[in-house]
Amino acid sequence: MSLRDHIGDYRPAPEEARGIDREKAVVLAMFLVPGLTLFAIFSVGPIAYSAVGSVFSWEGFTIGQFTGLDNWIRTFRDPLFINWTNITEMQFPMGALAQNLLWVVIHVPVSTLLGLGLALLFADLTGRRILRSMVFLGFTVPTIVIGLVLLFVYDPQAGVFNAVLRAVGAEGLVRNWTQAPQLAIFALIAGGIWVQTGFSMLLYSSALSAIDPSLIESAKVDGAGPYRRFRDIIWPLVRPVTAVVVIMGIIWVMRVFDIVYAAGGSAGGPGHVYSVLGIEVYRAAFEAPIDYGKAMVVALVQLLIVAPLALYIARMN
Amino acid sequence: MTAISMEGVSKYFDAGNTVANYRLDLEVADGEFVVLLGPSGCGKTTALRLIAGLERPSEGAIYFDGERVDDRSPSDRNVAMVFQNYALYPHMTVAGNIEYPLKVRGIPPDDRDDRLEEVTRLLHIEDQVGKSPAELSGGQRQRVALARAIVRQPSVFLLDEPLSNLDAKLRQEMRSELKRLQNELAITTVYVTHNQEEAMAMADTVVVMNRGTIRQIAPPGELYDRPRTGWVARFIGSPPMNLMDGTRRNGSVDLAEAGTVRFPGAPGNGDGTVSLGVRPEDLSVSAEPPPAGNAIEGVVDTVEPMGEYVLVNVTVGGRVVSAKVADTDLEREDRVFLTFEDDDAYLYDENGELIAPT
């Protein structure tokens, strides 16, 4: 005896069968149109435009002949985009793509771990709100200002960083950090970490405060010391946040522009030593000689790296 | 097996501005089931946390079997605790939760499995071991929390309102099961609750607390028969004891308009303000004045038929006195007389201390 036997020959009406409620669909569309319009004009449109434009030749801002993968090949052979010789010799400049990926490799783990560390440190401290606010302040400051502040911090005469070096007797290390070809990128990454740590600390702090204190106490009673409590209880419970922190970090870093621009102008430092993808797009698109094809390719490369990550975040529960 | 002793233990928070516990003296014998009973905010949970080692006493000392343990961590004290919200680790399975204390203690996997099997059988949760806590019902979670607590054979078993999140039927079931379990395992147990029914049903000894201090320590029967203060009298019983203010004069208590009650047996001859206490179940209600014996006069306010008994609320001199009777045909506004045996009356002095019976 199944349900079918009871229902017999009942056939749902065609519309019902398709599961569509016409009125509901109209209302849904009505609400979606304004948002989708904006999305189409400002997101999908430009992406499609670049995708198409990247396979055409350009005369200034005028689209020319279809050239296939010409722009792509040219860009990937451009040492400003990726410089294989220097990469093998571990010499800067390595090209914007390699330098940008270096940002990811250093910046993301360090800012994530620092954020987690500070969140754990501040969790039970009196005055934690003030401390948290101070750390988070870095994230709220416009990044162009961060770039300018970095210039001051690393200034050879007036800079705090060099003053500290002098104070600890490391006079030999004193230099203009943002202009030192082989070191400048690390100085800038440090600034980026300062910004991103505030963000990751905040996310971890809220994840930590969402943990029921009785779980920690229960683990204490069960005999777990601080390390095991972290490993067995705290870490598994804040792990979902780590995915967000890491991916947001990668996205942020792949789009980094202001800090680098403030420190090194549109060249991305002396001899392009710390240029990043954003800088290359800017220069190709807005500075003579204008190379619109390359700008589009570089922007698309940025997008191809970031989009899957953004998609992953958006689909997370 | 462990005996617990607290000597003059106080706990202050906020640099002494909040007194959670004040000068607690408590002896818990080995294998005893002690219930800390009191209203919310009376400091009973803090007292439990002091025993657990989750809080350090501000003053006083705590001993386990004569050894001072104030500075020892909860795991060194070998206590196990069941939290009000069960505190199951949400990212571990039921088995993972129960085995966790064993794992932390480095017990080999084979032993762990044996003990897991044993304890899950004891608590009838064999079928749940692979599930995550989120998939369990409240009662099952409760059992898992209990299993996690007993699996490592603690010397002291601490429970913080473990049944308060369960529905009434389940609470009753778990109550008897907990008592059975404690009897079988004979682990020294301290149990915190605000529910006097739970306390009376399970405890060997009830510790009544209010405002951070211990008000009375007694077995359930004695607590009911001889509440040492007016506060305890009003806290125990459902509904609690009726206390009527009066003036004591020459061996009788003058209750103003409600009449005068003879109270010959009471010690001391001090006249003054007293409270006369009679439990609702010891009062009889009648429309006619009794030929002899004590009677209090009043007017019926409400009649609550509870099935098992009828609760008659009578207004006596401006306050309501409850009487539990088997059956009644009284109605609101009826003038009635409340009578009771001399032996069933309690007398508290103006400080709320018990005067009689001695």
PDB file of N, CA and C in Angstrom, chain B residues 8-99:
ATOM      1  N   GLY B   8      34.786  28.073  56.845  1.00  0.00           N
ATOM      2  CA  GLY B   8      34.750  29.541  56.767  1.00  0.00           C
ATOM      3  C   GLY B   8      35.038  30.072  55.380  1.00  0.00           C
ATOM      4  N   VAL B   9      34.489  29.411  54.353  1.00  0.00           N
ATOM      5  CA  VAL B   9      34.806  29.804  52.985  1.00  0.00           C
ATOM      6  C   VAL B   9      33.937  30.984  52.543  1.00  0.00           C
ATOM      7  N   SER B  10      34.604  32.041  52.118  1.00  0.00           N
ATOM      8  CA  SER B  10      33.894  33.194  51.563  1.00  0.00           C
ATOM      9  C   SER B  10      34.401  33.436  50.162  1.00  0.00           C
ATOM     10  N   LYS B  11      33.528  33.994  49.331  1.00  0.00           N
ATOM     11  CA  LYS B  11      33.946  34.352  47.980  1.00  0.00           C
ATOM     12  C   LYS B  11      33.379  35.722  47.644  1.00  0.00           C
ATOM     13  N   TYR B  12      34.303  36.648  47.323  1.00  0.00           N
ATOM     14  CA  TYR B  12      33.871  37.992  46.933  1.00  0.00           C
ATOM     15  C   TYR B  12      34.217  38.231  45.471  1.00  0.00           C
ATOM     16  N   PHE B  13      33.364  38.984  44.795  1.00  0.00           N
ATOM     17  CA  PHE B  13      33.672  39.414  43.434  1.00  0.00           C
ATOM     18  C   PHE B  13      33.741  40.931  43.399  1.00  0.00           C
ATOM     19  N   ASP B  14      34.203  41.464  42.289  1.00  0.00           N
ATOM     20  CA  ASP B  14      34.305  42.918  42.088  1.00  0.00           C
ATOM     21  C   ASP B  14      35.028  43.582  43.256  1.00  0.00           C
ATOM     22  N   ALA B  15      36.192  43.091  43.575  1.00  0.00           N
ATOM     23  CA  ALA B  15      37.011  43.671  44.641  1.00  0.00           C
ATOM     24  C   ALA B  15      36.230  43.793  45.944  1.00  0.00           C
ATOM     25  N   GLY B  16      35.427  42.793  46.251  1.00  0.00           N
ATOM     26  CA  GLY B  16      34.742  42.764  47.538  1.00  0.00           C
ATOM     27  C   GLY B  16      33.376  43.418  47.541  1.00  0.00           C
ATOM     28  N   ASN B  17      32.993  44.013  46.416  1.00  0.00           N
ATOM     29  CA  ASN B  17      31.687  44.676  46.388  1.00  0.00           C
ATOM     30  C   ASN B  17      30.532  43.694  46.303  1.00  0.00           C
ATOM     31  N   THR B  18      30.791  42.540  45.729  1.00  0.00           N
ATOM     32  CA  THR B  18      29.757  41.522  45.644  1.00  0.00           C
ATOM     33  C   THR B  18      30.173  40.343  46.508  1.00  0.00           C
ATOM     34  N   VAL B  19      29.317  40.006  47.428  1.00  0.00           N
ATOM     35  CA  VAL B  19      29.607  38.851  48.278  1.00  0.00           C
ATOM     36  C   VAL B  19      28.788  37.682  47.754  1.00  0.00           C
ATOM     37  N   ALA B  20      29.464  36.708  47.183  1.00  0.00           N
ATOM     38  CA  ALA B  20      28.745  35.558  46.627  1.00  0.00           C
ATOM     39  C   ALA B  20      28.514  34.513  47.711  1.00  0.00           C
ATOM     40  N   ASN B  21      29.532  34.300  48.527  1.00  0.00           N
ATOM     41  CA  ASN B  21      29.425  33.343  49.631  1.00  0.00           C
ATOM     42  C   ASN B  21      30.043  33.965  50.860  1.00  0.00           C
ATOM     43  N   TYR B  22      29.421  33.752  51.997  1.00  0.00           N
ATOM     44  CA  TYR B  22      29.999  34.306  53.217  1.00  0.00           C
ATOM     45  C   TYR B  22      30.100  33.240  54.291  1.00  0.00           C
ATOM     46  N   ARG B  23      31.327  32.940  54.682  1.00  0.00           N
ATOM     47  CA  ARG B  23      31.617  32.036  55.782  1.00  0.00           C
ATOM     48  C   ARG B  23      30.814  30.735  55.734  1.00  0.00           C
ATOM     49  N   LEU B  24      31.044  29.970  54.683  1.00  0.00           N
ATOM     50  CA  LEU B  24      30.353  28.687  54.579  1.00  0.00           C
ATOM     51  C   LEU B  24      31.113  27.632  55.374  1.00  0.00           C
ATOM     52  N   ASP B  25      30.387  26.917  56.209  1.00  0.00           N
ATOM     53  CA  ASP B  25      30.951  25.755  56.893  1.00  0.00           C
ATOM     54  C   ASP B  25      30.108  24.560  56.502  1.00  0.00           C
ATOM     55  N   LEU B  26      30.761  23.592  55.904  1.00  0.00           N
ATOM     56  CA  LEU B  26      29.990  22.467  55.387  1.00  0.00           C
ATOM     57  C   LEU B  26      30.836  21.201  55.442  1.00  0.00           C
ATOM     58  N   GLU B  27      30.219  20.126  55.906  1.00  0.00           N
ATOM     59  CA  GLU B  27      30.887  18.821  55.901  1.00  0.00           C
ATOM     60  C   GLU B  27      30.089  17.885  55.022  1.00  0.00           C
ATOM     61  N   VAL B  28      30.745  17.302  54.049  1.00  0.00           N
ATOM     62  CA  VAL B  28      30.081  16.303  53.212  1.00  0.00           C
ATOM     63  C   VAL B  28      30.810  14.988  53.437  1.00  0.00           C
ATOM     64  N   ALA B  29      30.064  13.997  53.918  1.00  0.00           N
ATOM     65  CA  ALA B  29      30.692  12.713  54.222  1.00  0.00           C
ATOM     66  C   ALA B  29      30.953  11.949  52.932  1.00  0.00           C
ATOM     67  N   ASP B  30      31.864  10.991  53.021  1.00  0.00           N
ATOM     68  CA  ASP B  30      32.186  10.146  51.885  1.00  0.00           C
ATOM     69  C   ASP B  30      30.936   9.425  51.382  1.00  0.00           C
ATOM     70  N   GLY B  31      30.658   9.570  50.099  1.00  0.00           N
ATOM     71  CA  GLY B  31      29.516   8.879  49.505  1.00  0.00           C
ATOM     72  C   GLY B  31      28.179   9.537  49.750  1.00  0.00           C
ATOM     73  N   GLU B  32      28.188  10.678  50.402  1.00  0.00           N
ATOM     74  CA  GLU B  32      26.925  11.339  50.715  1.00  0.00           C
ATOM     75  C   GLU B  32      26.374  12.084  49.500  1.00  0.00           C
ATOM     76  N   PHE B  33      25.071  12.202  49.443  1.00  0.00           N
ATOM     77  CA  PHE B  33      24.418  12.990  48.410  1.00  0.00           C
ATOM     78  C   PHE B  33      23.916  14.271  49.066  1.00  0.00           C
ATOM     79  N   VAL B  34      24.606  15.369  48.802  1.00  0.00           N
ATOM     80  CA  VAL B  34      24.250  16.642  49.418  1.00  0.00           C
ATOM     81  C   VAL B  34      23.642  17.550  48.360  1.00  0.00           C
ATOM     82  N   VAL B  35      22.535  18.187  48.696  1.00  0.00           N
ATOM     83  CA  VAL B  35      21.917  19.118  47.761  1.00  0.00           C
ATOM     84  C   VAL B  35      22.008  20.525  48.331  1.00  0.00           C
ATOM     85  N   LEU B  36      22.553  21.443  47.534  1.00  0.00           N
ATOM     86  CA  LEU B  36      22.529  22.854  47.898  1.00  0.00           C
ATOM     87  C   LEU B  36      21.256  23.443  47.316  1.00  0.00           C
ATOM     88  N   LEU B  37      20.393  23.932  48.202  1.00  0.00           N
ATOM     89  CA  LEU B  37      19.085  24.399  47.772  1.00  0.00           C
ATOM     90  C   LEU B  37      18.936  25.866  48.130  1.00  0.00           C
ATOM     91  N   GLY B  38      18.428  26.645  47.207  1.00  0.00           N
ATOM     92  CA  GLY B  38      18.207  28.053  47.507  1.00  0.00           C
ATOM     93  C   GLY B  38      17.652  28.759  46.290  1.00  0.00           C
ATOM     94  N   PRO B  39      17.142  29.970  46.489  1.00  0.00           N
ATOM     95  CA  PRO B  39      16.606  30.714  45.357  1.00  0.00           C
ATOM     96  C   PRO B  39      17.720  31.191  44.421  1.00  0.00           C
ATOM     97  N   SER B  40      17.351  31.680  43.256  1.00  0.00           N
ATOM     98  CA  SER B  40      18.360  32.154  42.306  1.00  0.00           C
ATOM     99  C   SER B  40      19.201  33.251  42.946  1.00  0.00           C
ATOM    100  N   GLY B  41      20.478  33.216  42.685  1.00  0.00           N
ATOM    101  CA  GLY B  41      21.361  34.264  43.172  1.00  0.00           C
ATOM    102  C   GLY B  41      21.741  34.107  44.637  1.00  0.00           C
ATOM    103  N   CYS B  42      21.512  32.923  45.215  1.00  0.00           N
ATOM    104  CA  CYS B  42      21.809  32.761  46.638  1.00  0.00           C
ATOM    105  C   CYS B  42      23.246  32.306  46.857  1.00  0.00           C
ATOM    106  N   GLY B  43      23.995  32.072  45.781  1.00  0.00           N
ATOM    107  CA  GLY B  43      25.398  31.694  45.932  1.00  0.00           C
ATOM    108  C   GLY B  43      25.635  30.197  45.901  1.00  0.00           C
ATOM    109  N   LYS B  44      24.605  29.423  45.592  1.00  0.00           N
ATOM    110  CA  LYS B  44      24.805  27.970  45.617  1.00  0.00           C
ATOM    111  C   LYS B  44      25.709  27.499  44.486  1.00  0.00           C
ATOM    112  N   THR B  45      25.567  28.120  43.306  1.00  0.00           N
ATOM    113  CA  THR B  45      26.427  27.725  42.194  1.00  0.00           C
ATOM    114  C   THR B  45      27.873  28.118  42.465  1.00  0.00           C
ATOM    115  N   THR B  46      28.067  29.289  43.048  1.00  0.00           N
ATOM    116  CA  THR B  46      29.433  29.703  43.395  1.00  0.00           C
ATOM    117  C   THR B  46      30.043  28.712  44.379  1.00  0.00           C
ATOM    118  N   ALA B  47      29.234  28.279  45.350  1.00  0.00           N
ATOM    119  CA  ALA B  47      29.737  27.307  46.319  1.00  0.00           C
ATOM    120  C   ALA B  47      30.182  26.032  45.604  1.00  0.00           C
ATOM    121  N   LEU B  48      29.394  25.609  44.625  1.00  0.00           N
ATOM    122  CA  LEU B  48      29.737  24.402  43.876  1.00  0.00           C
ATOM    123  C   LEU B  48      31.027  24.610  43.085  1.00  0.00           C
ATOM    124  N   ARG B  49      31.149  25.786  42.488  1.00  0.00           N
ATOM    125  CA  ARG B  49      32.342  26.084  41.690  1.00  0.00           C
ATOM    126  C   ARG B  49      33.580  26.178  42.577  1.00  0.00           C
ATOM    127  N   LEU B  50      33.385  26.588  43.825  1.00  0.00           N
ATOM    128  CA  LEU B  50      34.504  26.600  44.764  1.00  0.00           C
ATOM    129  C   LEU B  50      34.966  25.176  45.045  1.00  0.00           C
ATOM    130  N   ILE B  51      33.990  24.289  45.216  1.00  0.00           N
ATOM    131  CA  ILE B  51      34.342  22.889  45.466  1.00  0.00           C
ATOM    132  C   ILE B  51      35.019  22.303  44.226  1.00  0.00           C
ATOM    133  N   ALA B  52      34.521  22.703  43.043  1.00  0.00           N
ATOM    134  CA  ALA B  52      35.072  22.175  41.795  1.00  0.00           C
ATOM    135  C   ALA B  52      36.492  22.662  41.553  1.00  0.00           C
ATOM    136  N   GLY B  53      36.796  23.860  42.076  1.00  0.00           N
ATOM    137  CA  GLY B  53      38.105  24.435  41.786  1.00  0.00           C
ATOM    138  C   GLY B  53      38.057  25.396  40.620  1.00  0.00           C
ATOM    139  N   LEU B  54      36.857  25.734  40.172  1.00  0.00           N
ATOM    140  CA  LEU B  54      36.732  26.729  39.109  1.00  0.00           C
ATOM    141  C   LEU B  54      36.817  28.143  39.676  1.00  0.00           C
ATOM    142  N   GLU B  55      36.616  28.263  40.992  1.00  0.00           N
ATOM    143  CA  GLU B  55      36.821  29.544  41.666  1.00  0.00           C
ATOM    144  C   GLU B  55      37.727  29.282  42.867  1.00  0.00           C
ATOM    145  N   ARG B  56      38.489  30.305  43.232  1.00  0.00           N
ATOM    146  CA  ARG B  56      39.322  30.195  44.432  1.00  0.00           C
ATOM    147  C   ARG B  56      38.640  30.938  45.562  1.00  0.00           C
ATOM    148  N   PRO B  57      38.614  30.357  46.754  1.00  0.00           N
ATOM    149  CA  PRO B  57      37.975  31.073  47.863  1.00  0.00           C
ATOM    150  C   PRO B  57      38.728  32.362  48.194  1.00  0.00           C
ATOM    151  N   SER B  58      37.982  33.421  48.538  1.00  0.00           N
ATOM    152  CA  SER B  58      38.638  34.656  48.977  1.00  0.00           C
ATOM    153  C   SER B  58      39.146  34.483  50.401  1.00  0.00           C
ATOM    154  N   GLU B  59      38.401  33.710  51.182  1.00  0.00           N
ATOM    155  CA  GLU B  59      38.820  33.395  52.552  1.00  0.00           C
ATOM    156  C   GLU B  59      38.428  31.957  52.838  1.00  0.00           C
ATOM    157  N   GLY B  60      39.060  31.390  53.862  1.00  0.00           N
ATOM    158  CA  GLY B  60      38.671  30.057  54.296  1.00  0.00           C
ATOM    159  C   GLY B  60      39.411  28.977  53.539  1.00  0.00           C
ATOM    160  N   ALA B  61      39.076  27.736  53.865  1.00  0.00           N
ATOM    161  CA  ALA B  61      39.794  26.608  53.292  1.00  0.00           C
ATOM    162  C   ALA B  61      38.823  25.503  52.890  1.00  0.00           C
ATOM    163  N   ILE B  62      39.209  24.774  51.860  1.00  0.00           N
ATOM    164  CA  ILE B  62      38.423  23.622  51.417  1.00  0.00           C
ATOM    165  C   ILE B  62      39.322  22.389  51.524  1.00  0.00           C
ATOM    166  N   TYR B  63      38.812  21.340  52.126  1.00  0.00           N
ATOM    167  CA  TYR B  63      39.586  20.111  52.286  1.00  0.00           C
ATOM    168  C   TYR B  63      38.889  18.950  51.601  1.00  0.00           C
ATOM    169  N   PHE B  64      39.678  18.132  50.930  1.00  0.00           N
ATOM    170  CA  PHE B  64      39.196  16.845  50.423  1.00  0.00           C
ATOM    171  C   PHE B  64      39.918  15.784  51.235  1.00  0.00           C
ATOM    172  N   ASP B  65      39.188  15.004  51.992  1.00  0.00           N
ATOM    173  CA  ASP B  65      39.814  13.991  52.850  1.00  0.00           C
ATOM    174  C   ASP B  65      40.920  14.573  53.714  1.00  0.00           C
ATOM    175  N   GLY B  66      40.664  15.750  54.270  1.00  0.00           N
ATOM    176  CA  GLY B  66      41.633  16.349  55.170  1.00  0.00           C
ATOM    177  C   GLY B  66      42.781  17.069  54.498  1.00  0.00           C
ATOM    178  N   GLU B  67      42.884  16.960  53.175  1.00  0.00           N
ATOM    179  CA  GLU B  67      43.947  17.665  52.469  1.00  0.00           C
ATOM    180  C   GLU B  67      43.408  18.949  51.893  1.00  0.00           C
ATOM    181  N   ARG B  68      44.169  20.021  52.093  1.00  0.00           N
ATOM    182  CA  ARG B  68      43.694  21.301  51.608  1.00  0.00           C
ATOM    183  C   ARG B  68      43.837  21.362  50.077  1.00  0.00           C
ATOM    184  N   VAL B  69      42.765  21.777  49.397  1.00  0.00           N
ATOM    185  CA  VAL B  69      42.793  21.724  47.935  1.00  0.00           C
ATOM    186  C   VAL B  69      42.562  23.082  47.268  1.00  0.00           C
ATOM    187  N   ASP B  70      42.557  24.147  48.054  1.00  0.00           N
ATOM    188  CA  ASP B  70      42.239  25.466  47.489  1.00  0.00           C
ATOM    189  C   ASP B  70      43.037  25.794  46.235  1.00  0.00           C
ATOM    190  N   ASP B  71      44.322  25.402  46.244  1.00  0.00           N
ATOM    191  CA  ASP B  71      45.197  25.795  45.150  1.00  0.00           C
ATOM    192  C   ASP B  71      45.209  24.777  44.022  1.00  0.00           C
ATOM    193  N   ARG B  72      44.487  23.686  44.206  1.00  0.00           N
ATOM    194  CA  ARG B  72      44.548  22.653  43.180  1.00  0.00           C
ATOM    195  C   ARG B  72      43.551  22.907  42.065  1.00  0.00           C
ATOM    196  N   SER B  73      43.946  22.524  40.871  1.00  0.00           N
ATOM    197  CA  SER B  73      43.073  22.693  39.712  1.00  0.00           C
ATOM    198  C   SER B  73      41.954  21.652  39.795  1.00  0.00           C
ATOM    199  N   PRO B  74      40.872  21.882  39.048  1.00  0.00           N
ATOM    200  CA  PRO B  74      39.760  20.926  39.080  1.00  0.00           C
ATOM    201  C   PRO B  74      40.210  19.505  38.760  1.00  0.00           C
ATOM    202  N   SER B  75      41.142  19.370  37.800  1.00  0.00           N
ATOM    203  CA  SER B  75      41.523  18.009  37.423  1.00  0.00           C
ATOM    204  C   SER B  75      42.361  17.350  38.511  1.00  0.00           C
ATOM    205  N   ASP B  76      43.160  18.158  39.229  1.00  0.00           N
ATOM    206  CA  ASP B  76      43.915  17.583  40.346  1.00  0.00           C
ATOM    207  C   ASP B  76      42.983  17.102  41.456  1.00  0.00           C
ATOM    208  N   ARG B  77      41.869  17.787  41.587  1.00  0.00           N
ATOM    209  CA  ARG B  77      40.929  17.383  42.645  1.00  0.00           C
ATOM    210  C   ARG B  77      40.141  16.148  42.241  1.00  0.00           C
ATOM    211  N   ASN B  78      40.257  15.795  40.964  1.00  0.00           N
ATOM    212  CA  ASN B  78      39.512  14.673  40.409  1.00  0.00           C
ATOM    213  C   ASN B  78      38.008  14.803  40.639  1.00  0.00           C
ATOM    214  N   VAL B  79      37.510  16.004  40.360  1.00  0.00           N
ATOM    215  CA  VAL B  79      36.061  16.187  40.419  1.00  0.00           C
ATOM    216  C   VAL B  79      35.502  16.071  39.010  1.00  0.00           C
ATOM    217  N   ALA B  80      34.256  15.690  38.918  1.00  0.00           N
ATOM    218  CA  ALA B  80      33.571  15.717  37.634  1.00  0.00           C
ATOM    219  C   ALA B  80      32.350  16.590  37.813  1.00  0.00           C
ATOM    220  N   MET B  81      32.024  17.318  36.764  1.00  0.00           N
ATOM    221  CA  MET B  81      30.938  18.272  36.913  1.00  0.00           C
ATOM    222  C   MET B  81      29.979  18.166  35.743  1.00  0.00           C
ATOM    223  N   VAL B  82      28.695  18.284  36.054  1.00  0.00           N
ATOM    224  CA  VAL B  82      27.681  18.365  35.010  1.00  0.00           C
ATOM    225  C   VAL B  82      27.113  19.772  35.061  1.00  0.00           C
ATOM    226  N   PHE B  83      27.209  20.460  33.927  1.00  0.00           N
ATOM    227  CA  PHE B  83      26.767  21.850  33.894  1.00  0.00           C
ATOM    228  C   PHE B  83      25.287  21.934  33.540  1.00  0.00           C
ATOM    229  N   GLN B  84      24.712  23.076  33.911  1.00  0.00           N
ATOM    230  CA  GLN B  84      23.281  23.274  33.683  1.00  0.00           C
ATOM    231  C   GLN B  84      22.913  23.092  32.214  1.00  0.00           C
ATOM    232  N   ASN B  85      23.764  23.638  31.332  1.00  0.00           N
ATOM    233  CA  ASN B  85      23.476  23.506  29.897  1.00  0.00           C
ATOM    234  C   ASN B  85      24.217  22.315  29.284  1.00  0.00           C
ATOM    235  N   TYR B  86      24.694  21.419  30.126  1.00  0.00           N
ATOM    236  CA  TYR B  86      25.372  20.165  29.756  1.00  0.00           C
ATOM    237  C   TYR B  86      26.787  20.371  29.235  1.00  0.00           C
ATOM    238  N   ALA B  87      27.053  21.529  28.543  1.00  0.00           N
ATOM    239  CA  ALA B  87      28.403  21.827  28.043  1.00  0.00           C
ATOM    240  C   ALA B  87      29.003  20.668  27.263  1.00  0.00           C
ATOM    241  N   LEU B  88      28.217  20.075  26.387  1.00  0.00           N
ATOM    242  CA  LEU B  88      28.774  19.033  25.520  1.00  0.00           C
ATOM    243  C   LEU B  88      29.568  19.714  24.414  1.00  0.00           C
ATOM    244  N   TYR B  89      30.699  19.113  24.040  1.00  0.00           N
ATOM    245  CA  TYR B  89      31.525  19.703  22.987  1.00  0.00           C
ATOM    246  C   TYR B  89      30.809  19.497  21.656  1.00  0.00           C
ATOM    247  N   PRO B  90      30.386  20.586  21.017  1.00  0.00           N
ATOM    248  CA  PRO B  90      29.515  20.435  19.851  1.00  0.00           C
ATOM    249  C   PRO B  90      30.203  19.803  18.649  1.00  0.00           C
ATOM    250  N   HIS B  91      31.538  19.867  18.610  1.00  0.00           N
ATOM    251  CA  HIS B  91      32.238  19.362  17.431  1.00  0.00           C
ATOM    252  C   HIS B  91      32.691  17.918  17.605  1.00  0.00           C
ATOM    253  N   MET B  92      32.344  17.312  18.741  1.00  0.00           N
ATOM    254  CA  MET B  92      32.707  15.907  18.946  1.00  0.00           C
ATOM    255  C   MET B  92      31.437  15.062  18.952  1.00  0.00           C
ATOM    256  N   THR B  93      31.600  13.791  18.608  1.00  0.00           N
ATOM    257  CA  THR B  93      30.457  12.888  18.701  1.00  0.00           C
ATOM    258  C   THR B  93      30.185  12.601  20.173  1.00  0.00           C
ATOM    259  N   VAL B  94      29.105  11.885  20.411  1.00  0.00           N
ATOM    260  CA  VAL B  94      28.789  11.481  21.775  1.00  0.00           C
ATOM    261  C   VAL B  94      29.955  10.686  22.360  1.00  0.00           C
ATOM    262  N   ALA B  95      30.474   9.744  21.562  1.00  0.00           N
ATOM    263  CA  ALA B  95      31.603   8.943  22.046  1.00  0.00           C
ATOM    264  C   ALA B  95      32.807   9.843  22.337  1.00  0.00           C
ATOM    265  N   GLY B  96      33.064  10.790  21.441  1.00  0.00           N
ATOM    266  CA  GLY B  96      34.183  11.715  21.624  1.00  0.00           C
ATOM    267  C   GLY B  96      34.036  12.511  22.904  1.00  0.00           C
ATOM    268  N   ASN B  97      32.819  12.951  23.165  1.00  0.00           N
ATOM    269  CA  ASN B  97      32.555  13.703  24.385  1.00  0.00           C
ATOM    270  C   ASN B  97      32.836  12.874  25.628  1.00  0.00           C
ATOM    271  N   ILE B  98      32.300  11.652  25.618  1.00  0.00           N
ATOM    272  CA  ILE B  98      32.420  10.824  26.820  1.00  0.00           C
ATOM    273  C   ILE B  98      33.866  10.412  27.044  1.00  0.00           C
ATOM    274  N   GLU B  99      34.571  10.162  25.939  1.00  0.00           N
ATOM    275  CA  GLU B  99      35.952   9.684  26.082  1.00  0.00           C
ATOM    276  C   GLU B  99      36.942  10.804  26.359  1.00  0.00           C
TER     277      GLU B  99
END
